[in-house]
Amino acid sequence: MKCTFFGHSSFLLETEHHSLLFDPFISQNPLANNIDIDSINPDYILISHAHGDHIADVEHIAKRSESMIIANFEIVNHFAEKGITGFAMNSGGSHLFPFGNIAMTHAYHSSSFPDGTYGGNPNGFVIQAEGKTIYYSGDTAISSDFALLSERYDIDLAILPIGNVFTMDYFDAERACKMLKARKCMGVHFDTFPPIKIDHDIVRTYMKLKGQDFFLPNIGVQFDL
Ligand code: NI
Ligand code: MN
């Protein structure tokens, strides 16, 4: 499986036959201006919650690439009105897709569309495909739920927000990694806006000090999982 980070909390997971795009907020992110959204052709778009910094490019990419949305009931309904197909889930549920299994987890955050309409509860996802298990928490605070996830899933990669202010910070992300017993942890939701700017060297040094296998991905660079 391959992963490409597109800035903020957006990334693409590619299995041999399928590609999954998460939380596309690319065309409005100045840090990702070298990414052409018309070069991304996902089979599925997974959406953690309805905030603008997670859905900005959903409609454009979904319509062009005829991708299917996987999200909560409210988000799937919202995009169905725009003619986009979707598969609705809710916290605690899972479903086997052609590429692998998706479990929808709970996130501690809020979720409304940019126009203020209700976006359902915020979520995260556990993705199991090609023998790998990836957990993307979505925007969330730290929670003891992470310990429950590690009881059921053997997590290879945890993708967690670290930018603070709107989500947990890197101190809590490190504690979350320990609770998740994840082999590797990737930080997202940093640097995009002034309040979530981080000092990369301090974060890296802290994670090293704590013995946590952690990395900050570079925008547009593909890596193997
Ligand atoms: Ni949010
Ligand atoms: Mn966000």
GROMACS .gro file of C-alpha atoms in nm, residues 5-221:
model
  217
    5PHE     CA    1   0.005   1.341   0.187
    6PHE     CA    2  -0.172   1.640   0.031
    7GLY     CA    3  -0.142   1.882   0.322
    8HIS     CA    4  -0.359   1.955   0.627
    9SER     CA    5  -0.548   1.626   0.691
   10SER     CA    6  -0.572   1.507   0.333
   11PHE     CA    7  -0.395   1.197   0.207
   12LEU     CA    8  -0.436   0.924  -0.049
   13LEU     CA    9  -0.406   0.552   0.027
   14GLU     CA   10  -0.349   0.330  -0.275
   15THR     CA   11  -0.385  -0.046  -0.279
   16GLU     CA   12  -0.301  -0.246  -0.589
   17HIS     CA   13  -0.647  -0.191  -0.741
   18HIS     CA   14  -0.811   0.092  -0.547
   19SER     CA   15  -0.740   0.440  -0.418
   20LEU     CA   16  -0.891   0.613  -0.116
   21LEU     CA   17  -0.875   0.989  -0.070
   22PHE     CA   18  -0.926   1.134   0.279
   23ASP     CA   19  -1.059   1.479   0.376
   24PRO     CA   20  -0.964   1.674   0.062
   25PHE     CA   21  -0.881   2.036   0.144
   26ILE     CA   22  -0.622   2.102  -0.123
   27SER     CA   23  -0.719   2.379  -0.367
   28GLN     CA   24  -0.777   2.624  -0.078
   29ASN     CA   25  -0.457   2.530   0.105
   30PRO     CA   26  -0.166   2.757  -0.001
   31LEU     CA   27   0.081   2.500   0.137
   32ALA     CA   28  -0.051   2.249  -0.119
   33ASN     CA   29  -0.046   2.476  -0.425
   34ASN     CA   30   0.185   2.236  -0.609
   35ILE     CA   31  -0.089   1.968  -0.598
   36ASP     CA   32  -0.326   1.959  -0.897
   37ILE     CA   33  -0.656   1.820  -0.771
   38ASP     CA   34  -0.738   1.711  -1.125
   39SER     CA   35  -0.449   1.466  -1.107
   40ILE     CA   36  -0.619   1.281  -0.816
   41ASN     CA   37  -0.859   1.007  -0.927
   42PRO     CA   38  -0.983   0.823  -0.618
   43ASP     CA   39  -1.230   0.535  -0.621
   44TYR     CA   40  -1.350   0.640  -0.275
   45ILE     CA   41  -1.345   0.963  -0.074
   46LEU     CA   42  -1.358   0.917   0.303
   47ILE     CA   43  -1.476   1.216   0.503
   48SER     CA   44  -1.420   1.241   0.879
   49HIS     CA   45  -1.651   1.537   0.942
   50ALA     CA   46  -1.827   1.826   0.767
   51HIS     CA   47  -1.592   2.118   0.843
   52GLY     CA   48  -1.470   2.312   0.540
   53ASP     CA   49  -1.105   2.221   0.598
   54HIS     CA   50  -1.202   1.855   0.537
   55ILE     CA   51  -1.456   1.874   0.254
   56ALA     CA   52  -1.353   2.170   0.035
   57ASP     CA   53  -1.264   1.962  -0.274
   58VAL     CA   54  -1.504   1.671  -0.226
   59GLU     CA   55  -1.766   1.782  -0.478
   60HIS     CA   56  -1.519   1.868  -0.754
   61ILE     CA   57  -1.311   1.552  -0.723
   62ALA     CA   58  -1.608   1.318  -0.665
   63LYS     CA   59  -1.794   1.445  -0.972
   64ARG     CA   60  -1.491   1.434  -1.199
   65SER     CA   61  -1.361   1.094  -1.091
   66GLU     CA   62  -1.706   0.944  -1.015
   67SER     CA   63  -1.581   0.835  -0.676
   68MET     CA   64  -1.800   0.706  -0.396
   69ILE     CA   65  -1.812   0.889  -0.064
   70ILE     CA   66  -1.777   0.697   0.261
   71ALA     CA   67  -1.889   0.907   0.556
   72ASN     CA   68  -2.158   0.942   0.819
   73PHE     CA   69  -2.526   0.947   0.726
   74GLU     CA   70  -2.561   1.328   0.731
   75ILE     CA   71  -2.257   1.391   0.510
   76VAL     CA   72  -2.359   1.122   0.260
   77ASN     CA   73  -2.709   1.278   0.238
   78HIS     CA   74  -2.560   1.625   0.189
   79PHE     CA   75  -2.355   1.510  -0.111
   80ALA     CA   76  -2.634   1.286  -0.246
   81GLU     CA   77  -2.832   1.607  -0.307
   82LYS     CA   78  -2.548   1.713  -0.537
   83GLY     CA   79  -2.571   1.384  -0.729
   84ILE     CA   80  -2.276   1.213  -0.563
   85THR     CA   81  -2.306   0.850  -0.458
   86GLY     CA   82  -2.215   0.750  -0.108
   87PHE     CA   83  -2.205   0.475   0.150
   88ALA     CA   84  -2.335   0.591   0.488
   89MET     CA   85  -2.196   0.458   0.815
   90ASN     CA   86  -2.200   0.561   1.179
   91SER     CA   87  -1.976   0.532   1.484
   92GLY     CA   88  -1.897   0.172   1.580
   93GLY     CA   89  -2.004   0.024   1.247
   94SER     CA   90  -1.787  -0.148   0.991
   95HIS     CA   91  -1.825  -0.271   0.634
   96LEU     CA   92  -1.625  -0.485   0.396
   97PHE     CA   93  -1.556  -0.298   0.070
   98PRO     CA   94  -1.388  -0.437  -0.244
   99PHE     CA   95  -1.053  -0.294  -0.124
  100GLY     CA   96  -1.081  -0.403   0.242
  101ASN     CA   97  -1.260  -0.327   0.565
  102ILE     CA   98  -1.358   0.012   0.705
  103ALA     CA   99  -1.462   0.066   1.067
  104MET     CA  100  -1.599   0.404   1.164
  105THR     CA  101  -1.480   0.533   1.500
  106HIS     CA  102  -1.590   0.817   1.723
  107ALA     CA  103  -1.400   1.148   1.734
  108TYR     CA  104  -1.419   1.419   2.000
  109HIS     CA  105  -1.479   1.731   1.796
  110SER     CA  106  -1.777   1.904   1.628
  111SER     CA  107  -1.919   1.872   1.278
  112SER     CA  108  -2.122   2.125   1.086
  113PHE     CA  109  -2.108   2.222   0.718
  114PRO     CA  110  -1.963   2.564   0.626
  115ASP     CA  111  -2.323   2.700   0.596
  116GLY     CA  112  -2.395   2.593   0.954
  117THR     CA  113  -2.613   2.290   0.877
  118TYR     CA  114  -2.574   1.979   1.087
  119GLY     CA  115  -2.300   1.741   0.978
  120GLY     CA  116  -2.363   1.453   1.218
  121ASN     CA  117  -2.103   1.335   1.467
  122PRO     CA  118  -1.734   1.362   1.380
  123ASN     CA  119  -1.559   1.034   1.303
  124GLY     CA  120  -1.235   0.852   1.238
  125PHE     CA  121  -1.166   0.535   1.038
  126VAL     CA  122  -0.983   0.207   1.081
  127ILE     CA  123  -0.879   0.084   0.737
  128GLN     CA  124  -0.774  -0.278   0.689
  129ALA     CA  125  -0.640  -0.361   0.345
  130GLU     CA  126  -0.357  -0.568   0.195
  131GLY     CA  127  -0.262  -0.699   0.540
  132LYS     CA  128  -0.213  -0.349   0.685
  133THR     CA  129  -0.416  -0.166   0.947
  134ILE     CA  130  -0.427   0.212   0.939
  135TYR     CA  131  -0.612   0.429   1.186
  136TYR     CA  132  -0.701   0.786   1.094
  137SER     CA  133  -0.857   0.958   1.396
  138GLY     CA  134  -0.999   1.264   1.219
  139ASP     CA  135  -1.000   1.588   1.420
  140THR     CA  136  -1.018   1.482   1.781
  141ALA     CA  137  -0.909   1.533   2.137
  142ILE     CA  138  -0.725   1.254   2.312
  143SER     CA  139  -0.960   0.990   2.453
  144SER     CA  140  -0.949   0.656   2.631
  145ASP     CA  141  -1.121   0.512   2.320
  146PHE     CA  142  -0.771   0.471   2.176
  147ALA     CA  143  -0.698   0.194   2.428
  148LEU     CA  144  -1.013   0.010   2.316
  149LEU     CA  145  -0.904   0.030   1.953
  150SER     CA  146  -0.568  -0.129   2.032
  151GLU     CA  147  -0.749  -0.423   2.196
  152ARG     CA  148  -0.919  -0.504   1.868
  153TYR     CA  149  -0.679  -0.379   1.602
  154ASP     CA  150  -0.308  -0.431   1.547
  155ILE     CA  151  -0.235  -0.084   1.410
  156ASP     CA  152   0.055  -0.038   1.170
  157LEU     CA  153   0.010   0.334   1.118
  158ALA     CA  154  -0.185   0.589   1.324
  159ILE     CA  155  -0.262   0.920   1.155
  160LEU     CA  156  -0.334   1.181   1.422
  161PRO     CA  157  -0.383   1.559   1.436
  162ILE     CA  158  -0.107   1.737   1.628
  163GLY     CA  159  -0.161   2.108   1.559
  164ASN     CA  160  -0.334   2.194   1.889
  165VAL     CA  161  -0.608   2.463   1.933
  166PHE     CA  162  -0.876   2.272   1.730
  167THR     CA  163  -0.748   1.920   1.807
  168MET     CA  164  -0.503   1.753   2.042
  169ASP     CA  165  -0.143   1.875   2.049
  170TYR     CA  166   0.172   1.668   1.998
  171PHE     CA  167   0.204   1.585   2.368
  172ASP     CA  168  -0.137   1.416   2.360
  173ALA     CA  169  -0.065   1.265   2.018
  174GLU     CA  170   0.234   1.087   2.173
  175ARG     CA  171   0.014   0.955   2.456
  176ALA     CA  172  -0.245   0.853   2.196
  177CYS     CA  173   0.019   0.657   2.002
  178LYS     CA  174   0.106   0.468   2.320
  179MET     CA  175  -0.261   0.385   2.387
  180LEU     CA  176  -0.310   0.278   2.026
  181LYS     CA  177   0.009   0.067   2.037
  182ALA     CA  178   0.066   0.184   1.682
  183ARG     CA  179   0.394   0.082   1.517
  184LYS     CA  180   0.426   0.418   1.347
  185CYS     CA  181   0.254   0.752   1.385
  186MET     CA  182   0.206   1.027   1.129
  187GLY     CA  183   0.110   1.379   1.231
  188VAL     CA  184  -0.146   1.582   1.034
  189HIS     CA  185  -0.354   1.900   1.085
  190PHE     CA  186  -0.051   2.126   1.140
  191ASP     CA  187   0.091   2.446   0.984
  192THR     CA  188  -0.211   2.516   0.756
  193PHE     CA  189  -0.337   2.814   0.959
  194PRO     CA  190  -0.144   3.045   1.197
  195PRO     CA  191  -0.301   2.898   1.517
  196ILE     CA  192  -0.184   2.545   1.430
  197LYS     CA  193   0.173   2.626   1.321
  198ILE     CA  194   0.420   2.393   1.490
  199ASP     CA  195   0.797   2.383   1.534
  200HIS     CA  196   0.892   2.065   1.347
  201ASP     CA  197   1.228   2.026   1.522
  202ILE     CA  198   1.070   2.047   1.868
  203VAL     CA  199   0.801   1.792   1.776
  204ARG     CA  200   1.055   1.551   1.624
  205THR     CA  201   1.289   1.586   1.922
  206TYR     CA  202   1.005   1.525   2.168
  207MET     CA  203   0.887   1.211   1.987
  208LYS     CA  204   1.243   1.078   1.971
  209LEU     CA  205   1.289   1.145   2.343
  210LYS     CA  206   0.970   0.947   2.411
  211GLY     CA  207   1.086   0.662   2.184
  212GLN     CA  208   0.787   0.709   1.954
  213ASP     CA  209   0.826   0.621   1.587
  214PHE     CA  210   0.673   0.937   1.447
  215PHE     CA  211   0.699   1.142   1.129
  216LEU     CA  212   0.568   1.460   0.972
  217PRO     CA  213   0.486   1.384   0.607
  218ASN     CA  214   0.598   1.607   0.321
  219ILE     CA  215   0.328   1.734   0.089
  220GLY     CA  216   0.309   1.550  -0.242
  221VAL     CA  217   0.565   1.280  -0.155
   0.00000   0.00000   0.00000
